[in-house]
PDB file of C-alpha atoms in Angstrom:
ATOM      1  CA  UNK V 416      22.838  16.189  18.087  1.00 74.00           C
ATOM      2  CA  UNK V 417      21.870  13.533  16.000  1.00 83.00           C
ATOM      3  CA  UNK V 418      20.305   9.842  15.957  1.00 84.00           C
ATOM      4  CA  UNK V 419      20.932   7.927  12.973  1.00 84.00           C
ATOM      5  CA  UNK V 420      19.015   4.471  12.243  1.00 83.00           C
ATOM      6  CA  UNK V 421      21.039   3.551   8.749  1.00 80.00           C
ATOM      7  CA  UNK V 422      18.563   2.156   6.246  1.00 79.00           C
ATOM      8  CA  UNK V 423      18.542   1.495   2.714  1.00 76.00           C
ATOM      9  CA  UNK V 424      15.298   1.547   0.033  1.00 77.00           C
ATOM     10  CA  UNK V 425      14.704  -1.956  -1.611  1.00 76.00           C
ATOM     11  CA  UNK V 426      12.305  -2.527  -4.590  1.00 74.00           C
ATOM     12  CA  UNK V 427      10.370  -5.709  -4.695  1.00 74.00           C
ATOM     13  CA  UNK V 428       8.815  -6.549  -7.215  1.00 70.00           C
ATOM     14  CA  UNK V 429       5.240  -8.590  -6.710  1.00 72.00           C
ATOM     15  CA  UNK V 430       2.710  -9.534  -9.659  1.00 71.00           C
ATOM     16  CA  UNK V 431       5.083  -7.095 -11.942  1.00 70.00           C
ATOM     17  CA  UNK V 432       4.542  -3.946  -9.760  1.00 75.00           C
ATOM     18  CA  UNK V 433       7.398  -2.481  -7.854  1.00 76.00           C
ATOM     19  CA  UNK V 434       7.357  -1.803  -4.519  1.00 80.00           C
ATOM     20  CA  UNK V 435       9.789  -0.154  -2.743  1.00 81.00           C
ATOM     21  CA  UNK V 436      10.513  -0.297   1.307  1.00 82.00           C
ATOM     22  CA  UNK V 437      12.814   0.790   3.438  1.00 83.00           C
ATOM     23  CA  UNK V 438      15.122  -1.854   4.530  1.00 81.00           C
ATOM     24  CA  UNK V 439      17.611  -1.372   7.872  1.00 80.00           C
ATOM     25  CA  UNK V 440      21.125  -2.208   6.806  1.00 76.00           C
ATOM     26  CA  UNK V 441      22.618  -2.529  10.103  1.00 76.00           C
ATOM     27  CA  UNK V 442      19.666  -4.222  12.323  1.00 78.00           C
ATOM     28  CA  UNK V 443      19.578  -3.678  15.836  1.00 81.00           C
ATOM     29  CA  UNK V 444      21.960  -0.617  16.146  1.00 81.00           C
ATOM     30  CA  UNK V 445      21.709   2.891  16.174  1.00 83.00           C
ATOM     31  CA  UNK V 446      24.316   5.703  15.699  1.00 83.00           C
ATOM     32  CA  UNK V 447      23.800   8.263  18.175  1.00 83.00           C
ATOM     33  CA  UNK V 448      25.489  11.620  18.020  1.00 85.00           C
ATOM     34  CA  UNK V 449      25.637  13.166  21.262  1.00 86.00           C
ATOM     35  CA  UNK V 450      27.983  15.036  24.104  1.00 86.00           C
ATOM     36  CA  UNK V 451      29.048  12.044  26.333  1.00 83.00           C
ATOM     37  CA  UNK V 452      28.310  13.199  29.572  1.00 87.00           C
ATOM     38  CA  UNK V 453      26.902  11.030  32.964  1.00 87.00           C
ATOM     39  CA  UNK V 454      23.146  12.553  31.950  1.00 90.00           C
ATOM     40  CA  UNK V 455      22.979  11.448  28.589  1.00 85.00           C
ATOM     41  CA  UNK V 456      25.233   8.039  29.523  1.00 82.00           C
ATOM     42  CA  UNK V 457      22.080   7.228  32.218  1.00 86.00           C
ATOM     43  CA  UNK V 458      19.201   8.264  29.711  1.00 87.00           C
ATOM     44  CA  UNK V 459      20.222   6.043  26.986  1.00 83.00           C
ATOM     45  CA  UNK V 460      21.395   3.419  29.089  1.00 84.00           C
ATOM     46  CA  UNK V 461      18.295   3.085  30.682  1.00 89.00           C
ATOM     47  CA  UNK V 462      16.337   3.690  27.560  1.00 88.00           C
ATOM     48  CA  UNK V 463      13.919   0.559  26.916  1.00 90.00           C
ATOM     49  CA  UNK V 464      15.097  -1.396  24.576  1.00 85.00           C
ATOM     50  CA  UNK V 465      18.816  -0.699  24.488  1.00 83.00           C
ATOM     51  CA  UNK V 466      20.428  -3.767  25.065  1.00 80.00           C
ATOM     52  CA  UNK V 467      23.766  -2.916  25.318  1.00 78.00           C
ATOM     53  CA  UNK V 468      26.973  -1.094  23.698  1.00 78.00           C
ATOM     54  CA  UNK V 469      29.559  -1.565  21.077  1.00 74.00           C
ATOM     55  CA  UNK V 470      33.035  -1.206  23.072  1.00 68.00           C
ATOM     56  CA  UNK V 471      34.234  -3.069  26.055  1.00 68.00           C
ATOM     57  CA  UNK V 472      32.836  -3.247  28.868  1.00 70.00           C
ATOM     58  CA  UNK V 473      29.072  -2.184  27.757  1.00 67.00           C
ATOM     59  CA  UNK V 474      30.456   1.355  27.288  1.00 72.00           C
ATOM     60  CA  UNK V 475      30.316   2.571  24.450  1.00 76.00           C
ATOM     61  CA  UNK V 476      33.099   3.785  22.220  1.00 76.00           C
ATOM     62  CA  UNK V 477      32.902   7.160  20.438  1.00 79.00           C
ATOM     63  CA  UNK V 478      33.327   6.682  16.718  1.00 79.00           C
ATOM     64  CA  UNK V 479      35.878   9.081  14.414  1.00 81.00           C
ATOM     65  CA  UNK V 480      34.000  11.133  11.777  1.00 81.00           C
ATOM     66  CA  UNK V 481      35.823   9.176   9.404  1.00 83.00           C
ATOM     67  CA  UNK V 482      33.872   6.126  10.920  1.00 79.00           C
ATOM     68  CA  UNK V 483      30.353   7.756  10.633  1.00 77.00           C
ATOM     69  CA  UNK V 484      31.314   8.532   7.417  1.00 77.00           C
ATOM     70  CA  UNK V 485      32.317   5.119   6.065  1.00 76.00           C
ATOM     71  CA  UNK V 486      28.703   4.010   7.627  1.00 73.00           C
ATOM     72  CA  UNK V 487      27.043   6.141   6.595  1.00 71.00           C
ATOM     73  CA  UNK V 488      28.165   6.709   2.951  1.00 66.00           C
ATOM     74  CA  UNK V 489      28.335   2.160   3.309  1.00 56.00           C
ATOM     75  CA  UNK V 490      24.394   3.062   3.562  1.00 47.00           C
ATOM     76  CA  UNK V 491      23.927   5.400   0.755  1.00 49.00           C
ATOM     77  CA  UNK V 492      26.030   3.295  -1.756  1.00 49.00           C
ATOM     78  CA  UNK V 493      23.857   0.172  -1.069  1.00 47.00           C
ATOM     79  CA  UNK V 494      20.857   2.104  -1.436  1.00 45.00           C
ATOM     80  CA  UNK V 495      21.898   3.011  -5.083  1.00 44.00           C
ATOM     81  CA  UNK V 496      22.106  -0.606  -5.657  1.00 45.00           C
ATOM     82  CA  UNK V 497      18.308  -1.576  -5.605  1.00 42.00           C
ATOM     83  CA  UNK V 498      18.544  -4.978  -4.762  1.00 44.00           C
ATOM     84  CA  UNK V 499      15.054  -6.830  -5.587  1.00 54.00           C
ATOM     85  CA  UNK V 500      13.536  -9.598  -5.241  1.00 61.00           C
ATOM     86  CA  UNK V 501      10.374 -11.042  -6.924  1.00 68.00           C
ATOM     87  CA  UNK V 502       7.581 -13.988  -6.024  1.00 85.00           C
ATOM     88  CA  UNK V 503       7.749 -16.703  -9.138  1.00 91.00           C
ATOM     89  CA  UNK V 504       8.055 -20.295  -9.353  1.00 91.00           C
ATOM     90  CA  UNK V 505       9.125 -22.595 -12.182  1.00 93.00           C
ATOM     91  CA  UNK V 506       6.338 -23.572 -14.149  1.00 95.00           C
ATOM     92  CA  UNK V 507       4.419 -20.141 -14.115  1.00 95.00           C
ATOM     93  CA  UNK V 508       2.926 -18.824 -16.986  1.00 96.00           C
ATOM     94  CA  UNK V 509       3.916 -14.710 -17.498  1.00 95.00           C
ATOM     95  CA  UNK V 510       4.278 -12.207 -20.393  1.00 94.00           C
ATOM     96  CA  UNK V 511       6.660  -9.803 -21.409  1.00 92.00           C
ATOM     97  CA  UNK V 512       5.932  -6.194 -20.963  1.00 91.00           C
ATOM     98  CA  UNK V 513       9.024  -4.476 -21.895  1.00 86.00           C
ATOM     99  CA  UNK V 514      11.900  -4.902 -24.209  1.00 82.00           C
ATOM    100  CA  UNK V 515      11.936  -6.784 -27.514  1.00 81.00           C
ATOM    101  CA  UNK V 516      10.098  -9.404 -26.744  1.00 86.00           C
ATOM    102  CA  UNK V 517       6.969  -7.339 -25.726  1.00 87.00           C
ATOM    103  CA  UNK V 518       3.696  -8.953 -25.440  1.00 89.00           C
ATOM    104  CA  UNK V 519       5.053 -12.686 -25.849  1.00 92.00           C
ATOM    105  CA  UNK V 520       3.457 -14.861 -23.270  1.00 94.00           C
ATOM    106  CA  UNK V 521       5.397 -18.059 -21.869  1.00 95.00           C
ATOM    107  CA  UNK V 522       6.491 -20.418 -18.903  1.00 96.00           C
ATOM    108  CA  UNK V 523       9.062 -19.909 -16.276  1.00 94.00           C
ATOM    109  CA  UNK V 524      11.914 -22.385 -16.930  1.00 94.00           C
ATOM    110  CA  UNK V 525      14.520 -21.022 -14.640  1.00 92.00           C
ATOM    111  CA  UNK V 526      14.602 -18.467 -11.526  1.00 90.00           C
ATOM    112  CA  UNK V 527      18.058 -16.214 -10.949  1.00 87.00           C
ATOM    113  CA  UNK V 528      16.762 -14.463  -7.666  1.00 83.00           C
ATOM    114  CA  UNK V 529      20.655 -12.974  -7.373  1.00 78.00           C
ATOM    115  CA  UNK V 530      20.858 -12.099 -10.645  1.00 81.00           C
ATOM    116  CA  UNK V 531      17.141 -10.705 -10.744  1.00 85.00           C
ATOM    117  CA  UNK V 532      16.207 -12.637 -14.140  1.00 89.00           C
ATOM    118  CA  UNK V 533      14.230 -15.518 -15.053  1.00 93.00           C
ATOM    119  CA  UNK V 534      14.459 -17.745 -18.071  1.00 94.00           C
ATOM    120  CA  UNK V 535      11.017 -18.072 -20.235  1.00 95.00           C
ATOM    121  CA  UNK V 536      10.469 -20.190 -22.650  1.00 95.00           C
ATOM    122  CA  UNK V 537       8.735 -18.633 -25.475  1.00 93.00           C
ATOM    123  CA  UNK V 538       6.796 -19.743 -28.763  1.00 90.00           C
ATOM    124  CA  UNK V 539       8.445 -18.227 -31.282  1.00 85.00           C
ATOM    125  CA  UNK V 540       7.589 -19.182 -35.192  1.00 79.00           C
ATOM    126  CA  UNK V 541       6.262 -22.212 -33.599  1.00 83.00           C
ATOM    127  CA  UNK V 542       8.744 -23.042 -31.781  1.00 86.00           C
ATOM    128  CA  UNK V 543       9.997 -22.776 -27.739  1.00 90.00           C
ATOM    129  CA  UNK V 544      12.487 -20.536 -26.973  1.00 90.00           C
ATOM    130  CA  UNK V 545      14.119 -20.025 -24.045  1.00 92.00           C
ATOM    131  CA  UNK V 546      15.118 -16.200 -23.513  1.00 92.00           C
ATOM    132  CA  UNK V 547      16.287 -14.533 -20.445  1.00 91.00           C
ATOM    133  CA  UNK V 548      14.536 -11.339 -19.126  1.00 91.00           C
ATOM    134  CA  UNK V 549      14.449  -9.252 -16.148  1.00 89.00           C
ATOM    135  CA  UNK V 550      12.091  -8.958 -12.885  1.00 90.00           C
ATOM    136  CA  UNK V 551      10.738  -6.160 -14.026  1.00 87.00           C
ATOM    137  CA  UNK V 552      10.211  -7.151 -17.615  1.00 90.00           C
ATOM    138  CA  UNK V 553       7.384  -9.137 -17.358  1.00 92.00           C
ATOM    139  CA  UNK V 554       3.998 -10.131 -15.063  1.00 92.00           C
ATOM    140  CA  UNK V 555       2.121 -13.111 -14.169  1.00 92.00           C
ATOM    141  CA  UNK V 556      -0.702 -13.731 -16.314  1.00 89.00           C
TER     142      UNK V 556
END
């Protein structure tokens, strides 16, 4: 028997460092694998903390392996997806640590939190440049 709490692992990124966590994906609910029988009914019923049931009438409604599949592979896929999700602010001064634009310092001009990029404008040959970079790419200065 089984109990399943689906979760997913998130990287944040905070003063360029990543940091990863582990993120539930389907809060308040637990998949429980387990022979449905007046026992185990009472004990998780009267488990604290266990509100209630999907199903009607607060009983709950065994779930097809086709179902627990489709949950739980929903959870693996989003886990491959890495969403992040960084701390800046218009205005901030950072520099580049990766890519092309390596060791260029500049100012925060624009903030794409879905996208995970920020526009910085750069001096380059004297002149400010706005180029677009990832979350990971650079750190505050």
């Amino acid at each position: 028997r089984q109990i399943v709490v689906p979760t997913e692992t998130v990287t944040e990124i905070k003063d360029g460092q990543k940091e990863s966590k582990e993120k539930r994906t389907m809060p308040g609910y637990v998949l429980v694998n387990m022979e449905l029988n007046e026992e185990s009914w009472s004990l998780v019923k009267n488990t604290p903390g266990v509100t209630g049931f999907v199903g009607a009438s607060n009983e709950p409604v065994p779930l097809t392996q086709p179902e627990v599949d489709r949950l739980l592979h929903r959870a693996d896929a989003t886990a491959t997806k890495v969403p992040t999700r960084a701390q800046f602010n218009i205005g901030e001064s950072v520099k580049v640590v990766s890519g092309p634009l390596s060791d260029f310092s500049g100012e925060i001009s624009e903030i794409n939190q879905d996208a995970a990029k920020l526009k910085v404008l750069v001096s380059i040959f004297g002149r400010e440049t706005p180029v677009e970079v990832g979350f990971d790419q650079v750190k505050k200065v």
